Short mmCIF file of N, CA and C in Angstrom, two decimals:
data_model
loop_
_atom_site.label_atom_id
_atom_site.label_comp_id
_atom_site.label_asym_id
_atom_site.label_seq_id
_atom_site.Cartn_x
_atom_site.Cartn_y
_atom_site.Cartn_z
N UNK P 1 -55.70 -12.32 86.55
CA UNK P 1 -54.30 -12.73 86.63
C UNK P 1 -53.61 -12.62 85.27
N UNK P 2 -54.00 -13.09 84.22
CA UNK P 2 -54.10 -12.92 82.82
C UNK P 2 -53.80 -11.72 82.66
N UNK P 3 -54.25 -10.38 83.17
CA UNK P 3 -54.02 -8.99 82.64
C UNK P 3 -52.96 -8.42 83.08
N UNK P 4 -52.42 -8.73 84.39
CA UNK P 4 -51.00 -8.80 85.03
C UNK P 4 -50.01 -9.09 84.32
N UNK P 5 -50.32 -10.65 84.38
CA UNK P 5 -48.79 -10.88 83.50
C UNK P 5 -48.86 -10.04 81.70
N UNK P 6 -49.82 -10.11 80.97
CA UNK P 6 -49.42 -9.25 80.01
C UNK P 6 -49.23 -7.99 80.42
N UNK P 7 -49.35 -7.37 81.05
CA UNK P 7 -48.82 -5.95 81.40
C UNK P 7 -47.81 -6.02 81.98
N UNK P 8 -47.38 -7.14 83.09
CA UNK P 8 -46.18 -7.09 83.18
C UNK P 8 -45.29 -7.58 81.83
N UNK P 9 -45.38 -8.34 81.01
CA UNK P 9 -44.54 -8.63 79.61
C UNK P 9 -44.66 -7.69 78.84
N UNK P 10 -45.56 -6.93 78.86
CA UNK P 10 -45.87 -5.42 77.96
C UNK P 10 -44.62 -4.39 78.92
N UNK P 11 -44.76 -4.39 80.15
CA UNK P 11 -44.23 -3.15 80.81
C UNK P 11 -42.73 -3.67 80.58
N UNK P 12 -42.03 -4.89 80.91
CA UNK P 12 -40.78 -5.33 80.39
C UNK P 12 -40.26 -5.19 78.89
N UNK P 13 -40.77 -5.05 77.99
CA UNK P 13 -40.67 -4.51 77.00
C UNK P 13 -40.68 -3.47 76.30
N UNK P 14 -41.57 -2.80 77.05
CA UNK P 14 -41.60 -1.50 76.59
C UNK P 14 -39.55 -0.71 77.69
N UNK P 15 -39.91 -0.94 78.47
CA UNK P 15 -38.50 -0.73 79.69
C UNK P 15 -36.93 -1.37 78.38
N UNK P 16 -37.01 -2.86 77.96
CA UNK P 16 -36.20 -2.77 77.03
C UNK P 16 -35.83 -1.93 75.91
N UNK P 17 -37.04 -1.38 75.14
CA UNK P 17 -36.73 -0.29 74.24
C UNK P 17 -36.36 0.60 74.67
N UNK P 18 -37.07 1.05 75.75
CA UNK P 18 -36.62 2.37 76.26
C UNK P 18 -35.09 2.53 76.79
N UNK P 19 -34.22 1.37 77.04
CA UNK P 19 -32.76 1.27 77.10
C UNK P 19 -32.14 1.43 75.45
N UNK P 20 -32.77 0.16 75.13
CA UNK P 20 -32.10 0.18 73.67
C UNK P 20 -31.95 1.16 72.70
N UNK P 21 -33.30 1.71 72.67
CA UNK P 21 -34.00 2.92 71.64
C UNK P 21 -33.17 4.51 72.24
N UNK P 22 -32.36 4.13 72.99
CA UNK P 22 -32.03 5.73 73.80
C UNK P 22 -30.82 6.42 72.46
N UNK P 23 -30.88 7.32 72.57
CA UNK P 23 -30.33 8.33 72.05
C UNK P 23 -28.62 8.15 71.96
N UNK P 24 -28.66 8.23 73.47
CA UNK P 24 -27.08 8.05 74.44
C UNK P 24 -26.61 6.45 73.68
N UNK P 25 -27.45 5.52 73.65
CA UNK P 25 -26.96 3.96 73.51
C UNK P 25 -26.22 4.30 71.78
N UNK P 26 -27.39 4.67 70.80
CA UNK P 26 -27.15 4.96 69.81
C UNK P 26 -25.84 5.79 69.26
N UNK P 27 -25.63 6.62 70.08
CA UNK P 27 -24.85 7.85 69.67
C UNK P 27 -23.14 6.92 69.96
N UNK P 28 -23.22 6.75 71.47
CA UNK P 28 -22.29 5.68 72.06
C UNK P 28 -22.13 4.67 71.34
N UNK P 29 -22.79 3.53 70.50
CA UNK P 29 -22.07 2.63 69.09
C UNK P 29 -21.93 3.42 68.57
N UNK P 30 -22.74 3.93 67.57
CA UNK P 30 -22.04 4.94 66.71
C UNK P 30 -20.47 5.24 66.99
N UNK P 31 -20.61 5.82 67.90
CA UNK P 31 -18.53 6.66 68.31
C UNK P 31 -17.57 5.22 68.28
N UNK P 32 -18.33 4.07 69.19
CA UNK P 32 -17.15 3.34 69.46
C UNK P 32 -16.77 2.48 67.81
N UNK P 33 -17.90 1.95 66.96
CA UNK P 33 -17.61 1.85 65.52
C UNK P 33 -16.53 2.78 64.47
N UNK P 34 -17.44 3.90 64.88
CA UNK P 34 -16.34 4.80 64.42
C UNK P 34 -14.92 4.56 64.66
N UNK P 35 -14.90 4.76 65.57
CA UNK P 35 -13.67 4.35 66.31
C UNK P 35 -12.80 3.01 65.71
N UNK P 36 -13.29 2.09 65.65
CA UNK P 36 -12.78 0.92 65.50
C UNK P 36 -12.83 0.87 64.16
N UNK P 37 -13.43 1.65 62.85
CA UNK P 37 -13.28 1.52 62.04
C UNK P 37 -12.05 2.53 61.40
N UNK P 38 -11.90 3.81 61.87
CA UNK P 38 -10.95 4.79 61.78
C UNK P 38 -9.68 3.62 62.05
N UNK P 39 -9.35 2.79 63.44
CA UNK P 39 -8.32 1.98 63.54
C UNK P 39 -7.77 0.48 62.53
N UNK P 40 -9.35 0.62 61.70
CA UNK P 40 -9.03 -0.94 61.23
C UNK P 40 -8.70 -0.46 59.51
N UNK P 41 -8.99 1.01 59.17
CA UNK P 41 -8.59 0.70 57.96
C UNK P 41 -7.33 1.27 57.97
N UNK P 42 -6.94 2.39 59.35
CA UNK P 42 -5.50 2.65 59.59
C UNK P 42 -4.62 1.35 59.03
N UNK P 43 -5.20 0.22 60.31
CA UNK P 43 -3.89 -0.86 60.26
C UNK P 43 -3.72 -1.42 58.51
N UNK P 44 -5.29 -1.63 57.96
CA UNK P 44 -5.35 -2.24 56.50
C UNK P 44 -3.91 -1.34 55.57
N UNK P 45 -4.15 -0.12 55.66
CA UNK P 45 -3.43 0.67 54.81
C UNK P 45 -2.11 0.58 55.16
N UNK P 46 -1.76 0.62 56.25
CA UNK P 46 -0.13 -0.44 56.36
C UNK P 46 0.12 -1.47 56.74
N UNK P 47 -0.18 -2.63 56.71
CA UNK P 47 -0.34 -3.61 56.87
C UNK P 47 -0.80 -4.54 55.26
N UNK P 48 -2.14 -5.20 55.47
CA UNK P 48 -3.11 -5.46 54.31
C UNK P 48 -4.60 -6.22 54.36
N UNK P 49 -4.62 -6.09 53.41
CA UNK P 49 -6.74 -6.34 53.35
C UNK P 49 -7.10 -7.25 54.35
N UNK P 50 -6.19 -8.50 53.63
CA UNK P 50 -6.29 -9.93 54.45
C UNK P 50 -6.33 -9.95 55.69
N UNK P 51 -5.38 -9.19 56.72
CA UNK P 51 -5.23 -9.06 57.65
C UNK P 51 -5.99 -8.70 58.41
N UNK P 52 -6.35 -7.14 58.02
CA UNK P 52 -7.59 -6.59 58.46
C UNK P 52 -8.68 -7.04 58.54
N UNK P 53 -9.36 -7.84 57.45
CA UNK P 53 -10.48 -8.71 57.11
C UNK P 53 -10.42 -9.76 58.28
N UNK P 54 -9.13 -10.15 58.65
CA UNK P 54 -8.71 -11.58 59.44
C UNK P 54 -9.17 -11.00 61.22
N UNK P 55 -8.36 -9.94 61.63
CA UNK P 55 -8.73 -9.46 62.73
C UNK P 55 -9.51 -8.73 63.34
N UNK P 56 -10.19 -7.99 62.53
CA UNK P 56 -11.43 -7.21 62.44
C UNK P 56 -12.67 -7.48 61.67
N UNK P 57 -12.79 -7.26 60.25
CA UNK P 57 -13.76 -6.91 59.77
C UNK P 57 -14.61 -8.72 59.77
N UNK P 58 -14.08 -9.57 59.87
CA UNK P 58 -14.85 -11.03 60.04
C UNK P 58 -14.54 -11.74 61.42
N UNK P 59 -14.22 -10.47 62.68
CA UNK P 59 -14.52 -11.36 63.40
C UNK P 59 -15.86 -11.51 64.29
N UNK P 60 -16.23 -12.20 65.41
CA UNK P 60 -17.19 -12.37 66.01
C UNK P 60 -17.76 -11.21 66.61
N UNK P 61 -16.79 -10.25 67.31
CA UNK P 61 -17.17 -9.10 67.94
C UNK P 61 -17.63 -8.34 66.97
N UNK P 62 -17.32 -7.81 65.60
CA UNK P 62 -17.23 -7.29 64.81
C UNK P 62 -19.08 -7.70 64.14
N UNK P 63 -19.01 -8.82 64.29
CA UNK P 63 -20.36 -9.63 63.83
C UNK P 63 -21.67 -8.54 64.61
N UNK P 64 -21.60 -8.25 65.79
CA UNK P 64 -22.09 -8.31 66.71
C UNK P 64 -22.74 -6.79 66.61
N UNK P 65 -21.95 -6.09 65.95
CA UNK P 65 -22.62 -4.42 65.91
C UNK P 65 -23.91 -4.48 65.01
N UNK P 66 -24.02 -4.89 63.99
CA UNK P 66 -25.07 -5.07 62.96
C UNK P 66 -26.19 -5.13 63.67
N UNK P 67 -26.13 -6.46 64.01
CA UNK P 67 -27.57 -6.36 64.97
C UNK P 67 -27.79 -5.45 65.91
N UNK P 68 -27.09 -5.30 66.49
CA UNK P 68 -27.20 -4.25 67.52
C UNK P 68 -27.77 -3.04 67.26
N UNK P 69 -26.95 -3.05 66.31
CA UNK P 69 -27.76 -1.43 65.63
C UNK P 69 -29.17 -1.53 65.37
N UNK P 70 -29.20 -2.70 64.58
CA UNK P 70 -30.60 -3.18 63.88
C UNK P 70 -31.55 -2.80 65.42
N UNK P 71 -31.13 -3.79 66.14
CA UNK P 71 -32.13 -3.94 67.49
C UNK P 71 -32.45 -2.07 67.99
N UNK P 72 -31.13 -1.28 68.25
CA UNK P 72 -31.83 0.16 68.57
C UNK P 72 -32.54 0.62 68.06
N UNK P 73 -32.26 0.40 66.53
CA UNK P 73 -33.56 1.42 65.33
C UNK P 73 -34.90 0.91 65.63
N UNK P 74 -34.59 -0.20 65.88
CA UNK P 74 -35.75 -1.36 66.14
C UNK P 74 -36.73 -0.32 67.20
N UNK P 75 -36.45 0.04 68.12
CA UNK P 75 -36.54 0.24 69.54
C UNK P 75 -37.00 1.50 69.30
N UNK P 76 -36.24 2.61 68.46
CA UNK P 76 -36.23 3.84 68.46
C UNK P 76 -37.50 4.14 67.93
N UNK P 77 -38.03 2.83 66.88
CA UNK P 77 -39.24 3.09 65.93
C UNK P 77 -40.58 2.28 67.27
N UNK P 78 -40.19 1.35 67.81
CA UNK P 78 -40.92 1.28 68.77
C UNK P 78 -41.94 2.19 69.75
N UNK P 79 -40.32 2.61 70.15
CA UNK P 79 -41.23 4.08 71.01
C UNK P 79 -42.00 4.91 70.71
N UNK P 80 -42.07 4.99 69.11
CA UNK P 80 -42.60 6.43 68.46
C UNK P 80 -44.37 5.29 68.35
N UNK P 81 -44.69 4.45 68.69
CA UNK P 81 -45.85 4.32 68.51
C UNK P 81 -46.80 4.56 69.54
N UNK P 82 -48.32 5.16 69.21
CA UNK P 82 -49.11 4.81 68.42
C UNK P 82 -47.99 6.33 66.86
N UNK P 83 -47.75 5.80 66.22
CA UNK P 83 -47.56 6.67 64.83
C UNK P 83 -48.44 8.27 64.60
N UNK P 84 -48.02 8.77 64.72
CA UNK P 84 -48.41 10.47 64.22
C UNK P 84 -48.18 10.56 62.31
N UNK P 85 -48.65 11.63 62.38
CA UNK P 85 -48.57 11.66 60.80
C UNK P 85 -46.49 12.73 61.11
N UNK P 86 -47.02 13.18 62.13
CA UNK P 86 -45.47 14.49 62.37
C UNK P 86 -44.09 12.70 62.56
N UNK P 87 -44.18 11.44 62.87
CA UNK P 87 -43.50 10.98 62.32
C UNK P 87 -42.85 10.19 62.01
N UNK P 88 -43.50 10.48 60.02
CA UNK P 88 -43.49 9.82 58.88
C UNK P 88 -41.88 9.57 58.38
N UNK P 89 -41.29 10.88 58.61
CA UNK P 89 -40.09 11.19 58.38
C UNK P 89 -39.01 10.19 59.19
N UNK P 90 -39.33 10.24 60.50
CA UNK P 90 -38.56 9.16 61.07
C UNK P 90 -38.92 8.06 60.65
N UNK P 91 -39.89 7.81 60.87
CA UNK P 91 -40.43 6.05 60.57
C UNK P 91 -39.96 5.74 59.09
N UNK P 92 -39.98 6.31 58.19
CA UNK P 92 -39.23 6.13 57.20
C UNK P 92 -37.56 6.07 57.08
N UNK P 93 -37.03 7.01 57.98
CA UNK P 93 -35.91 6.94 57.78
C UNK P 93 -34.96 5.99 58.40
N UNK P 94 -35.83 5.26 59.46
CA UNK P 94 -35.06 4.42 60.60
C UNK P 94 -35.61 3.29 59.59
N UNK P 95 -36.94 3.25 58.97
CA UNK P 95 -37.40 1.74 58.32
C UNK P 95 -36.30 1.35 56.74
N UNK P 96 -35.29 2.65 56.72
CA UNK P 96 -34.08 2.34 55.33
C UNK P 96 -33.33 1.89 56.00
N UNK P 97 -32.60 2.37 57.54
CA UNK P 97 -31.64 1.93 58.27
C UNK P 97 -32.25 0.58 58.18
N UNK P 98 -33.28 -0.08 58.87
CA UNK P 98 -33.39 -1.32 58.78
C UNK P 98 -33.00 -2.18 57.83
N UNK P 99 -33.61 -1.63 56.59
CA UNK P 99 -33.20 -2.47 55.23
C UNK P 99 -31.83 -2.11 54.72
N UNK P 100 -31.35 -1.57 55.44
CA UNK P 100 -29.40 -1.49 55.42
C UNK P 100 -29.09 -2.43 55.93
N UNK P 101 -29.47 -2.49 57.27
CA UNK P 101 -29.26 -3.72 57.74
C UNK P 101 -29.22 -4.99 57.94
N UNK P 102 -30.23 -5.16 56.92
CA UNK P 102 -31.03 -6.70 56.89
C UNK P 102 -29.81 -6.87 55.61
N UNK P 103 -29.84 -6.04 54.20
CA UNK P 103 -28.95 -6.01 53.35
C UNK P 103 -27.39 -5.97 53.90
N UNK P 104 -27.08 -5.53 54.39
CA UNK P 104 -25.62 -5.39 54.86
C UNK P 104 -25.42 -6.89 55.76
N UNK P 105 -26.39 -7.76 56.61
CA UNK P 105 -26.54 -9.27 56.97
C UNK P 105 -26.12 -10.16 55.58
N UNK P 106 -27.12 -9.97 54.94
CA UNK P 106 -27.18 -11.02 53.72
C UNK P 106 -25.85 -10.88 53.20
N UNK P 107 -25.26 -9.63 52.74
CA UNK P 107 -24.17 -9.83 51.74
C UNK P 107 -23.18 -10.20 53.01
N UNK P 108 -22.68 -10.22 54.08
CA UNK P 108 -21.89 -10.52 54.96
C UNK P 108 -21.74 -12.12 55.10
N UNK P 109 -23.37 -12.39 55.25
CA UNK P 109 -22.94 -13.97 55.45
C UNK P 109 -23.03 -14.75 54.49
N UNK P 110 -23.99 -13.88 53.42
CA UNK P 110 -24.06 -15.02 51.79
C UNK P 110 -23.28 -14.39 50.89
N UNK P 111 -22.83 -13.30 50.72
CA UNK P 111 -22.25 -12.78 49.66
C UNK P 111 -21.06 -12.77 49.32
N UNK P 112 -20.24 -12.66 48.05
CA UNK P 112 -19.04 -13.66 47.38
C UNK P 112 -18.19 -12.07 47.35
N UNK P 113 -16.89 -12.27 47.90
CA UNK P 113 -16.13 -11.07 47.67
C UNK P 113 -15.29 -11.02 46.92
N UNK P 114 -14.53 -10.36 46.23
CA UNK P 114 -13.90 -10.56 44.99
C UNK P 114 -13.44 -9.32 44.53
N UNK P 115 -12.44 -9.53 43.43
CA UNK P 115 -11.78 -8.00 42.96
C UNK P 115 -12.22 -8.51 41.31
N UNK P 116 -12.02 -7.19 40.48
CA UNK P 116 -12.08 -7.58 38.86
C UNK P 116 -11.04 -6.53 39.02
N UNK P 117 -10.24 -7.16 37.61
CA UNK P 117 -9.42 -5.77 37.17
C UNK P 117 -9.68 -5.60 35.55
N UNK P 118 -9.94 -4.36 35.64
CA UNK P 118 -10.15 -3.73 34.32
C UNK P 118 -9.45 -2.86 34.06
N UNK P 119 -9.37 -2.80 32.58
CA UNK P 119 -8.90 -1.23 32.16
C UNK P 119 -9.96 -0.97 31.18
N UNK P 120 -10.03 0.17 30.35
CA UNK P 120 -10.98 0.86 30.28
C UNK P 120 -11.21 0.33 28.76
N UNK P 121 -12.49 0.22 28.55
CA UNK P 121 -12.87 -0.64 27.20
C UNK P 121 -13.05 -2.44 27.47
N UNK P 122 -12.40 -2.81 28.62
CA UNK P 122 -12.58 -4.23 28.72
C UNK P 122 -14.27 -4.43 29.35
N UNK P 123 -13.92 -5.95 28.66
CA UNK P 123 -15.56 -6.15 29.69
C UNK P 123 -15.61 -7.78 30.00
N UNK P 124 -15.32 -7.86 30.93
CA UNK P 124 -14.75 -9.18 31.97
C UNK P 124 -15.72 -10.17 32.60
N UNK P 125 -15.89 -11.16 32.41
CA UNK P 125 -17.10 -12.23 33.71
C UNK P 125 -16.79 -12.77 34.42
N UNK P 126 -14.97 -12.58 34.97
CA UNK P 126 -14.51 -13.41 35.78
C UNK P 126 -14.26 -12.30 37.16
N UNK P 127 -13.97 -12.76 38.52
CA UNK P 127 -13.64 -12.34 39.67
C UNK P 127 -12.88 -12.82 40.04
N UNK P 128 -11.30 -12.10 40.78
CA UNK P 128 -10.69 -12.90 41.43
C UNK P 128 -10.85 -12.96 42.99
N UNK P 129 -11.19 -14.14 43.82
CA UNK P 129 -11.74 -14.34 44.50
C UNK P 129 -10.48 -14.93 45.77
N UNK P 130 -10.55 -13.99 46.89
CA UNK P 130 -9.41 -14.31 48.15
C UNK P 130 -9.99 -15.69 48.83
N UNK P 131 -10.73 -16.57 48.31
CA UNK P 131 -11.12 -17.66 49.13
C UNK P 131 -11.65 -18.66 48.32
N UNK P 132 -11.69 -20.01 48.49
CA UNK P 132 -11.85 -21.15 47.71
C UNK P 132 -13.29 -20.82 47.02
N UNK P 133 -13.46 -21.27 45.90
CA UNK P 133 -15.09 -21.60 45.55
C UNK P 133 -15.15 -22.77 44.40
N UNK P 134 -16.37 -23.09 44.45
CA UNK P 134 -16.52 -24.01 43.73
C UNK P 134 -17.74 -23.29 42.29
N UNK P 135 -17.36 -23.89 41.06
CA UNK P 135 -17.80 -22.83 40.01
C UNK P 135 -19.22 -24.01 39.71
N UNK P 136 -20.33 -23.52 39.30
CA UNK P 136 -21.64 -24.27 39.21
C UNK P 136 -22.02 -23.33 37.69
N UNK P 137 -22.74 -24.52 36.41
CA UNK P 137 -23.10 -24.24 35.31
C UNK P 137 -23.39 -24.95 34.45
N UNK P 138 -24.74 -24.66 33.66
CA UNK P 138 -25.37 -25.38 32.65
C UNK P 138 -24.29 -25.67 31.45
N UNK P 139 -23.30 -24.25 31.19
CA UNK P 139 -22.72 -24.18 30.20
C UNK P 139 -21.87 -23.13 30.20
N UNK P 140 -20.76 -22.99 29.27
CA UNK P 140 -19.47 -21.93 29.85
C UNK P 140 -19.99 -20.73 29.93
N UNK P 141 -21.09 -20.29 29.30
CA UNK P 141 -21.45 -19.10 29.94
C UNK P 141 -22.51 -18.67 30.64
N UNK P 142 -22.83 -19.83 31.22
CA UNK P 142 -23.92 -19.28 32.46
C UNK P 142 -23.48 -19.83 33.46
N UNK P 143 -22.45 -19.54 34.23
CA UNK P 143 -21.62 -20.95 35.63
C UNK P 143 -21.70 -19.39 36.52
N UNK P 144 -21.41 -20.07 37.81
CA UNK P 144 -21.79 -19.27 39.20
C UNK P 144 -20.90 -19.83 39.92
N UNK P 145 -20.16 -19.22 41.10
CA UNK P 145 -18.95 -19.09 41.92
C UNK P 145 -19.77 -19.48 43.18
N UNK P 146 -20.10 -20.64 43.90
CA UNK P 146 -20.25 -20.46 44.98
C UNK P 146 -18.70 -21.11 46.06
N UNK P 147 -18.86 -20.30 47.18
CA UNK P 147 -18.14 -20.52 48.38
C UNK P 147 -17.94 -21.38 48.95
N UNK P 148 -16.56 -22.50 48.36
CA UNK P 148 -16.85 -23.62 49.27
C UNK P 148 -16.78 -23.98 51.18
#
């Protein structure tokens, strides 16, 4: 009975990748991102940052592609096992997408956004920052900007 149900939880899983990991699923985000990104920096460029940032680029739906993506590569590298040496090339190249992804998470939900303005010869430690923070430091020149 034991060998059933793991084969059935094996065969349900393997059936999920094989949706997720598809070609068609992949290609299809891909376009519709595209898409929505071609429209969101349209509106930014007449309109402005804030805005854009406000209705698109931080909202929930918007949240929602990252993983998604994450989860197909996920899937795509799935299928390719047991691993061949013929491919190394993929498994490598989908295992950078991953760490795009995991990186492109972190700075989204922990990371501090900000402009500097320079001109050429300056050299600056401050950021100006579109959202509250609170400044943390031993001493005036070792303090840190976190997000309140």
């Amino acid at each position: 009975m034991k060998t059933n149900t793991i084969s059935t939880k094996r065969d349900i899983f393997i059936e999920a990748c094989r949706y997720f990991g598809s070609l068609r699923l992949a290609v299809f985000l891909i376009a519709v991102l595209a898409a929505i990104l071609i429209a969101s920096t349209l509106y930014e460029s007449f309109e402005s940052t804030e805005l854009a940032q406000r209705f698109v680029y931080t909202t929930w739906w918007f949240d929602l592609f990252l993983p998604l993506f994450a989860l197909i590569v996920f899937c795509a590298v799935v299928l390719r096992w047991p691993f061949e040496l013929r491919h190394t090339g993929f498994i490598i190249t989908h295992f950078g997408l991953l760490l795009i992804c995991l990186g492109s998470g972190i700075n989204r939900h922990m990371g501090i956004e900000g402009q500097m303005y320079l001109t050429e010869g300056d050299a600056l430690d401050e950021m100006t920052l579109g959202e509250r923070a609170v400044e943390v430091g031993l001493s005036t020149t070792d303090s840190y900007r976190i997000p309140a």
